[in-house]
């Protein structure tokens, strides 16, 4: 019975190994670049976790969109749906959230907040619907179509903030602030941590349950492992499962955009996302597509972003090193995962 | 709108289209072998920095183009080692190479030139008007008074078409992208073909990046590839994986970008963001089959050999 080891021990070992490998390689490269790796690590750790404000207002706030987009990727990739479009779905969600947040000012917060987040989720799902239908009806691979939809969403958001949703004075390329009642309440007084973090936790727990305990969760895994086998041997309606994976993934990514608008920025502007939809692929991969794992890896990446700024300020190491580290961690996971599979297939004689 | 505006618009369309055309024609060859290199953006930005550094070191823009190609190949080599060598997932590997390209070029640039980002002044890849052709009214200066890299793109389009559809090697490359198992059975070395096709794509993306640094900006800036690697993947699809059509598709994407300058020049206040989105929607329509039959290589993005 190798199953529990594969699910728990294996991916966790790979993730830990990848992080350690990246830290070591990063230290060597920093040293080679003439920086002090220890000072950099110290500054980054303090910047990400050193104070209550660093942890709650910076690291955790930055983790929220990464958790939600990371979960979006996990849902899609589990079912073998290569959704590269989380970035666009996030923007679609942000546009819808801002629109409802601007128009719905007369509604009480108890209705308006759910309306804002609901609109974001629906918009994200709709943004994923076009590539889903193209895959299911026309057999067009989703990698290119979801990528194309990213550009369309980003230009749509740009059009909105220059056009119909531009702030009333028409000076800045951004929307006006959304209604007070549309904003997510602050969770810990005196910090910027908003209740969106609770939503992200609930989403992760819910997905974890869905993946492990429900029929659709099992079906997604089966379709992701082998679409043909699932259809023929498992008598699974693979098209329905793929559609659900697309829509669920899009909804989560859209929600990420909505939560960012309602919890942090209160407005839409160009460049709202620094590429969360792509970073999410690293987040989900490092977590081996496990929702609870996504919580950990998203916080790690949020800390990396928060720490990078401190590292630049206090240790003179350019923040862009954090992006390089993200790349190394993905490559380390890929390499270690292949090593593990090869070792596994040799041990079992396959 | 004056005639001068229109000539400027055409000239800008070609200028903006050329780096897309180079990167996309390379990616078309890569994709024809069954590999989708989402890490193309990494090759592009590596090419921009490699081109800038080589141009500085040797004091010539031509050396910069070669340096750009080498840097683009280096980034593609990382992708090929993982995605083809180890058989890792192409989408995830490509994401890593893109992040790595953006991260490491930024890190190297700041280590070499300081965090303040002192503006580099590079030897530039100046326009090289072709006598006679450049004097053709309207289109002459747009097409034939460009940087030498533009002429490389014009020459590559028919050459790559000939390679793909009229040579034995081209046939093998396409076979690998359509049905790698059958190609292997016929004696084609699938992995080698895929690695070479990926490196070729990296070289052209690197040249495209060098073009950005040396012919457009005259300097290097972090993230100056600005998503063109991803745009090139869209261009390949609109151009139906066929080099001459890919060149035309790249010029169309260039024209969509150039339109915003034209609209500003003639003082028309149209929402140019919607025009920028247009080529992407057109590509979606093309993939949906509304502009005639289009199909990606059958084995695109699938790891080989298939894992059980």
mmCIF file of N, CA and C in Angstrom, chain B residues 33-118:
data_model
loop_
_atom_site.group_PDB
_atom_site.id
_atom_site.type_symbol
_atom_site.label_atom_id
_atom_site.label_comp_id
_atom_site.label_asym_id
_atom_site.label_seq_id
_atom_site.Cartn_x
_atom_site.Cartn_y
_atom_site.Cartn_z
ATOM 1 N N UNK B 33 7.307 20.677 -33.588
ATOM 2 C CA UNK B 33 7.927 19.447 -33.091
ATOM 3 C C UNK B 33 7.183 18.898 -31.879
ATOM 4 N N UNK B 34 6.055 19.538 -31.515
ATOM 5 C CA UNK B 34 5.257 19.032 -30.400
ATOM 6 C C UNK B 34 5.580 19.665 -29.061
ATOM 7 N N UNK B 35 6.429 20.689 -29.075
ATOM 8 C CA UNK B 35 6.815 21.337 -27.821
ATOM 9 C C UNK B 35 6.254 22.751 -27.806
ATOM 10 N N UNK B 36 5.488 23.109 -26.764
ATOM 11 C CA UNK B 36 5.060 24.497 -26.619
ATOM 12 C C UNK B 36 5.929 25.127 -25.552
ATOM 13 N N UNK B 37 6.697 26.137 -25.965
ATOM 14 C CA UNK B 37 7.652 26.754 -25.040
ATOM 15 C C UNK B 37 7.067 28.042 -24.473
ATOM 16 N N UNK B 38 6.339 27.888 -23.338
ATOM 17 C CA UNK B 38 5.771 29.058 -22.654
ATOM 18 C C UNK B 38 6.900 29.879 -22.042
ATOM 19 N N UNK B 39 8.111 29.304 -22.018
ATOM 20 C CA UNK B 39 9.268 30.022 -21.497
ATOM 21 C C UNK B 39 9.891 30.960 -22.523
ATOM 22 N N UNK B 40 9.213 31.148 -23.659
ATOM 23 C CA UNK B 40 9.742 32.009 -24.715
ATOM 24 C C UNK B 40 10.037 33.419 -24.199
ATOM 25 N N UNK B 41 9.172 33.896 -23.304
ATOM 26 C CA UNK B 41 9.393 35.207 -22.695
ATOM 27 C C UNK B 41 10.765 35.263 -22.021
ATOM 28 N N UNK B 42 11.161 34.154 -21.394
ATOM 29 C CA UNK B 42 12.472 34.085 -20.757
ATOM 30 C C UNK B 42 13.592 34.216 -21.776
ATOM 31 N N UNK B 43 13.440 33.558 -22.934
ATOM 32 C CA UNK B 43 14.446 33.677 -23.992
ATOM 33 C C UNK B 43 14.505 35.103 -24.530
ATOM 34 N N UNK B 44 13.341 35.736 -24.656
ATOM 35 C CA UNK B 44 13.287 37.100 -25.175
ATOM 36 C C UNK B 44 14.033 38.076 -24.280
ATOM 37 N N UNK B 45 13.735 38.014 -22.974
ATOM 38 C CA UNK B 45 14.363 38.978 -22.070
ATOM 39 C C UNK B 45 15.846 38.648 -21.908
ATOM 40 N N UNK B 46 16.185 37.359 -21.934
ATOM 41 C CA UNK B 46 17.599 36.977 -21.888
ATOM 42 C C UNK B 46 18.305 37.520 -23.123
ATOM 43 N N UNK B 47 17.641 37.448 -24.278
ATOM 44 C CA UNK B 47 18.213 37.973 -25.505
ATOM 45 C C UNK B 47 18.418 39.477 -25.440
ATOM 46 N N UNK B 48 17.483 40.167 -24.800
ATOM 47 C CA UNK B 48 17.622 41.627 -24.675
ATOM 48 C C UNK B 48 18.854 41.970 -23.844
ATOM 49 N N UNK B 49 19.022 41.267 -22.705
ATOM 50 C CA UNK B 49 20.185 41.562 -21.850
ATOM 51 C C UNK B 49 21.471 41.067 -22.509
ATOM 52 N N UNK B 50 21.427 39.831 -23.054
ATOM 53 C CA UNK B 50 22.613 39.287 -23.721
ATOM 54 C C UNK B 50 23.023 40.183 -24.879
ATOM 55 N N UNK B 51 22.027 40.677 -25.625
ATOM 56 C CA UNK B 51 22.315 41.574 -26.738
ATOM 57 C C UNK B 51 22.948 42.866 -26.254
ATOM 58 N N UNK B 52 22.417 43.408 -25.164
ATOM 59 C CA UNK B 52 22.953 44.667 -24.630
ATOM 60 C C UNK B 52 24.389 44.469 -24.149
ATOM 61 N N UNK B 53 24.632 43.384 -23.414
ATOM 62 C CA UNK B 53 25.971 43.152 -22.858
ATOM 63 C C UNK B 53 26.984 42.899 -23.968
ATOM 64 N N UNK B 54 26.588 42.095 -24.967
ATOM 65 C CA UNK B 54 27.516 41.798 -26.061
ATOM 66 C C UNK B 54 27.787 43.048 -26.894
ATOM 67 N N UNK B 55 26.751 43.845 -27.110
ATOM 68 C CA UNK B 55 26.946 45.073 -27.896
ATOM 69 C C UNK B 55 27.900 46.024 -27.173
ATOM 70 N N UNK B 56 27.782 46.087 -25.839
ATOM 71 C CA UNK B 56 28.685 46.931 -25.050
ATOM 72 C C UNK B 56 30.109 46.393 -25.113
ATOM 73 N N UNK B 57 30.238 45.060 -24.924
ATOM 74 C CA UNK B 57 31.562 44.449 -24.840
ATOM 75 C C UNK B 57 32.326 44.587 -26.144
ATOM 76 N N UNK B 58 31.625 44.417 -27.266
ATOM 77 C CA UNK B 58 32.317 44.435 -28.547
ATOM 78 C C UNK B 58 32.107 45.738 -29.305
ATOM 79 N N UNK B 59 31.327 46.609 -28.721
ATOM 80 C CA UNK B 59 31.121 47.908 -29.349
ATOM 81 C C UNK B 59 30.407 47.850 -30.681
ATOM 82 N N UNK B 60 29.638 46.762 -30.900
ATOM 83 C CA UNK B 60 28.916 46.699 -32.175
ATOM 84 C C UNK B 60 27.546 46.068 -31.972
ATOM 85 N N UNK B 61 26.564 46.618 -32.671
ATOM 86 C CA UNK B 61 25.199 46.118 -32.539
ATOM 87 C C UNK B 61 25.068 44.723 -33.151
ATOM 88 N N UNK B 62 25.883 44.445 -34.190
ATOM 89 C CA UNK B 62 25.802 43.133 -34.834
ATOM 90 C C UNK B 62 26.247 42.053 -33.850
ATOM 91 N N UNK B 63 27.330 42.350 -33.096
ATOM 92 C CA UNK B 63 27.755 41.406 -32.061
ATOM 93 C C UNK B 63 26.646 41.249 -31.025
ATOM 94 N N UNK B 64 25.920 42.322 -30.780
ATOM 95 C CA UNK B 64 24.800 42.263 -29.844
ATOM 96 C C UNK B 64 23.733 41.284 -30.287
ATOM 97 N N UNK B 65 23.453 41.267 -31.590
ATOM 98 C CA UNK B 65 22.440 40.334 -32.107
ATOM 99 C C UNK B 65 22.889 38.891 -31.855
ATOM 100 N N UNK B 66 24.184 38.628 -32.090
ATOM 101 C CA UNK B 66 24.690 37.272 -31.839
ATOM 102 C C UNK B 66 24.625 36.945 -30.346
ATOM 103 N N UNK B 67 25.003 37.918 -29.511
ATOM 104 C CA UNK B 67 24.924 37.713 -28.063
ATOM 105 C C UNK B 67 23.488 37.440 -27.628
ATOM 106 N N UNK B 68 22.550 38.141 -28.247
ATOM 107 C CA UNK B 68 21.138 37.931 -27.932
ATOM 108 C C UNK B 68 20.704 36.519 -28.289
ATOM 109 N N UNK B 69 21.136 36.072 -29.483
ATOM 110 C CA UNK B 69 20.782 34.712 -29.896
ATOM 111 C C UNK B 69 21.344 33.692 -28.912
ATOM 112 N N UNK B 70 22.596 33.893 -28.484
ATOM 113 C CA UNK B 70 23.224 32.950 -27.558
ATOM 114 C C UNK B 70 22.468 32.920 -26.230
ATOM 115 N N UNK B 71 22.098 34.097 -25.729
ATOM 116 C CA UNK B 71 21.379 34.148 -24.457
ATOM 117 C C UNK B 71 19.998 33.495 -24.583
ATOM 118 N N UNK B 72 19.353 33.701 -25.734
ATOM 119 C CA UNK B 72 18.051 33.075 -25.957
ATOM 120 C C UNK B 72 18.163 31.560 -25.988
ATOM 121 N N UNK B 73 19.244 31.065 -26.604
ATOM 122 C CA UNK B 73 19.476 29.618 -26.651
ATOM 123 C C UNK B 73 19.699 29.084 -25.238
ATOM 124 N N UNK B 74 20.441 29.839 -24.425
ATOM 125 C CA UNK B 74 20.725 29.400 -23.056
ATOM 126 C C UNK B 74 19.418 29.191 -22.269
ATOM 127 N N UNK B 75 18.511 30.160 -22.368
ATOM 128 C CA UNK B 75 17.230 30.027 -21.653
ATOM 129 C C UNK B 75 16.449 28.836 -22.208
ATOM 130 N N UNK B 76 16.451 28.674 -23.534
ATOM 131 C CA UNK B 76 15.719 27.563 -24.144
ATOM 132 C C UNK B 76 16.347 26.225 -23.764
ATOM 133 N N UNK B 77 17.672 26.240 -23.521
ATOM 134 C CA UNK B 77 18.364 25.014 -23.138
ATOM 135 C C UNK B 77 17.862 24.520 -21.776
ATOM 136 N N UNK B 78 17.647 25.448 -20.859
ATOM 137 C CA UNK B 78 17.103 25.069 -19.550
ATOM 138 C C UNK B 78 15.733 24.425 -19.746
ATOM 139 N N UNK B 79 14.910 25.077 -20.583
ATOM 140 C CA UNK B 79 13.574 24.530 -20.853
ATOM 141 C C UNK B 79 13.675 23.142 -21.467
ATOM 142 N N UNK B 80 14.533 23.000 -22.473
ATOM 143 C CA UNK B 80 14.633 21.721 -23.179
ATOM 144 C C UNK B 80 15.175 20.628 -22.262
ATOM 145 N N UNK B 81 16.141 20.983 -21.407
ATOM 146 C CA UNK B 81 16.721 19.975 -20.510
ATOM 147 C C UNK B 81 15.640 19.390 -19.609
ATOM 148 N N UNK B 82 14.746 20.243 -19.116
ATOM 149 C CA UNK B 82 13.686 19.750 -18.233
ATOM 150 C C UNK B 82 12.540 19.123 -19.027
ATOM 151 N N UNK B 83 11.977 19.883 -19.963
ATOM 152 C CA UNK B 83 10.738 19.452 -20.611
ATOM 153 C C UNK B 83 10.967 18.300 -21.589
ATOM 154 N N UNK B 84 12.101 18.318 -22.279
ATOM 155 C CA UNK B 84 12.365 17.225 -23.224
ATOM 156 C C UNK B 84 13.255 16.169 -22.573
ATOM 157 N N UNK B 85 14.338 16.621 -21.917
ATOM 158 C CA UNK B 85 15.273 15.683 -21.306
ATOM 159 C C UNK B 85 14.643 14.882 -20.186
ATOM 160 N N UNK B 86 14.086 15.592 -19.201
ATOM 161 C CA UNK B 86 13.488 14.905 -18.058
ATOM 162 C C UNK B 86 12.021 14.560 -18.297
ATOM 163 N N UNK B 87 11.430 15.132 -19.331
ATOM 164 C CA UNK B 87 10.023 14.866 -19.603
ATOM 165 C C UNK B 87 9.074 15.536 -18.623
ATOM 166 N N UNK B 88 9.487 16.692 -18.063
ATOM 167 C CA UNK B 88 8.598 17.403 -17.140
ATOM 168 C C UNK B 88 7.507 18.117 -17.931
ATOM 169 N N UNK B 89 6.462 18.533 -17.226
ATOM 170 C CA UNK B 89 5.344 19.194 -17.888
ATOM 171 C C UNK B 89 5.801 20.494 -18.553
ATOM 172 N N UNK B 90 5.389 20.678 -19.816
ATOM 173 C CA UNK B 90 5.874 21.829 -20.579
ATOM 174 C C UNK B 90 5.335 23.154 -20.056
ATOM 175 N N UNK B 91 4.100 23.145 -19.585
ATOM 176 C CA UNK B 91 3.499 24.402 -19.126
ATOM 177 C C UNK B 91 4.206 24.887 -17.860
ATOM 178 N N UNK B 92 4.397 23.967 -16.912
ATOM 179 C CA UNK B 92 5.022 24.340 -15.647
ATOM 180 C C UNK B 92 6.483 24.729 -15.877
ATOM 181 N N UNK B 93 7.180 23.950 -16.694
ATOM 182 C CA UNK B 93 8.580 24.255 -16.982
ATOM 183 C C UNK B 93 8.708 25.621 -17.652
ATOM 184 N N UNK B 94 7.815 25.875 -18.596
ATOM 185 C CA UNK B 94 7.855 27.159 -19.289
ATOM 186 C C UNK B 94 7.620 28.322 -18.340
ATOM 187 N N UNK B 95 6.689 28.141 -17.399
ATOM 188 C CA UNK B 95 6.454 29.184 -16.402
ATOM 189 C C UNK B 95 7.726 29.464 -15.618
ATOM 190 N N UNK B 96 8.442 28.385 -15.245
ATOM 191 C CA UNK B 96 9.679 28.547 -14.471
ATOM 192 C C UNK B 96 10.728 29.293 -15.290
ATOM 193 N N UNK B 97 10.831 28.967 -16.574
ATOM 194 C CA UNK B 97 11.862 29.612 -17.403
ATOM 195 C C UNK B 97 11.523 31.092 -17.621
ATOM 196 N N UNK B 98 10.239 31.387 -17.770
ATOM 197 C CA UNK B 98 9.846 32.794 -17.894
ATOM 198 C C UNK B 98 10.194 33.566 -16.630
ATOM 199 N N UNK B 99 9.806 33.007 -15.467
ATOM 200 C CA UNK B 99 10.126 33.684 -14.201
ATOM 201 C C UNK B 99 11.639 33.811 -14.035
ATOM 202 N N UNK B 100 12.357 32.736 -14.378
ATOM 203 C CA UNK B 100 13.811 32.753 -14.246
ATOM 204 C C UNK B 100 14.437 33.794 -15.162
ATOM 205 N N UNK B 101 13.938 33.883 -16.394
ATOM 206 C CA UNK B 101 14.465 34.877 -17.331
ATOM 207 C C UNK B 101 14.274 36.283 -16.799
ATOM 208 N N UNK B 102 13.054 36.574 -16.340
ATOM 209 C CA UNK B 102 12.777 37.918 -15.829
ATOM 210 C C UNK B 102 13.585 38.190 -14.565
ATOM 211 N N UNK B 103 13.671 37.182 -13.677
ATOM 212 C CA UNK B 103 14.379 37.370 -12.404
ATOM 213 C C UNK B 103 15.873 37.516 -12.583
ATOM 214 N N UNK B 104 16.464 36.589 -13.314
ATOM 215 C CA UNK B 104 17.931 36.604 -13.395
ATOM 216 C C UNK B 104 18.452 37.762 -14.262
ATOM 217 N N UNK B 105 17.706 38.133 -15.325
ATOM 218 C CA UNK B 105 18.180 39.293 -16.093
ATOM 219 C C UNK B 105 18.133 40.546 -15.219
ATOM 220 N N UNK B 106 17.079 40.671 -14.403
ATOM 221 C CA UNK B 106 16.999 41.822 -13.505
ATOM 222 C C UNK B 106 18.141 41.814 -12.507
ATOM 223 N N UNK B 107 18.417 40.620 -11.962
ATOM 224 C CA UNK B 107 19.482 40.508 -10.964
ATOM 225 C C UNK B 107 20.846 40.832 -11.575
ATOM 226 N N UNK B 108 21.114 40.286 -12.759
ATOM 227 C CA UNK B 108 22.405 40.536 -13.415
ATOM 228 C C UNK B 108 22.538 42.012 -13.781
ATOM 229 N N UNK B 109 21.448 42.555 -14.312
ATOM 230 C CA UNK B 109 21.479 43.966 -14.725
ATOM 231 C C UNK B 109 21.778 44.882 -13.525
ATOM 232 N N UNK B 110 21.099 44.601 -12.396
ATOM 233 C CA UNK B 110 21.310 45.461 -11.223
ATOM 234 C C UNK B 110 22.682 45.247 -10.610
ATOM 235 N N UNK B 111 23.186 43.987 -10.670
ATOM 236 C CA UNK B 111 24.515 43.730 -10.133
ATOM 237 C C UNK B 111 25.568 44.468 -10.967
ATOM 238 N N UNK B 112 25.332 44.540 -12.266
ATOM 239 C CA UNK B 112 26.331 45.142 -13.156
ATOM 240 C C UNK B 112 26.201 46.665 -13.204
ATOM 241 N N UNK B 113 24.976 47.164 -13.247
ATOM 242 C CA UNK B 113 24.798 48.593 -13.495
ATOM 243 C C UNK B 113 24.179 49.361 -12.333
ATOM 244 N N UNK B 114 23.949 48.663 -11.213
ATOM 245 C CA UNK B 114 23.442 49.375 -10.041
ATOM 246 C C UNK B 114 21.927 49.425 -9.998
ATOM 247 N N UNK B 115 21.409 49.558 -8.762
ATOM 248 C CA UNK B 115 19.966 49.486 -8.567
ATOM 249 C C UNK B 115 19.253 50.710 -9.122
ATOM 250 N N UNK B 116 19.969 51.832 -9.234
ATOM 251 C CA UNK B 116 19.305 53.038 -9.717
ATOM 252 C C UNK B 116 18.926 52.915 -11.182
ATOM 253 N N UNK B 117 19.564 51.941 -11.880
ATOM 254 C CA UNK B 117 19.211 51.731 -13.274
ATOM 255 C C UNK B 117 19.702 52.856 -14.160
ATOM 256 N N UNK B 118 20.996 53.141 -14.069
ATOM 257 C CA UNK B 118 21.590 54.145 -14.948
ATOM 258 C C UNK B 118 21.259 53.759 -16.386
#
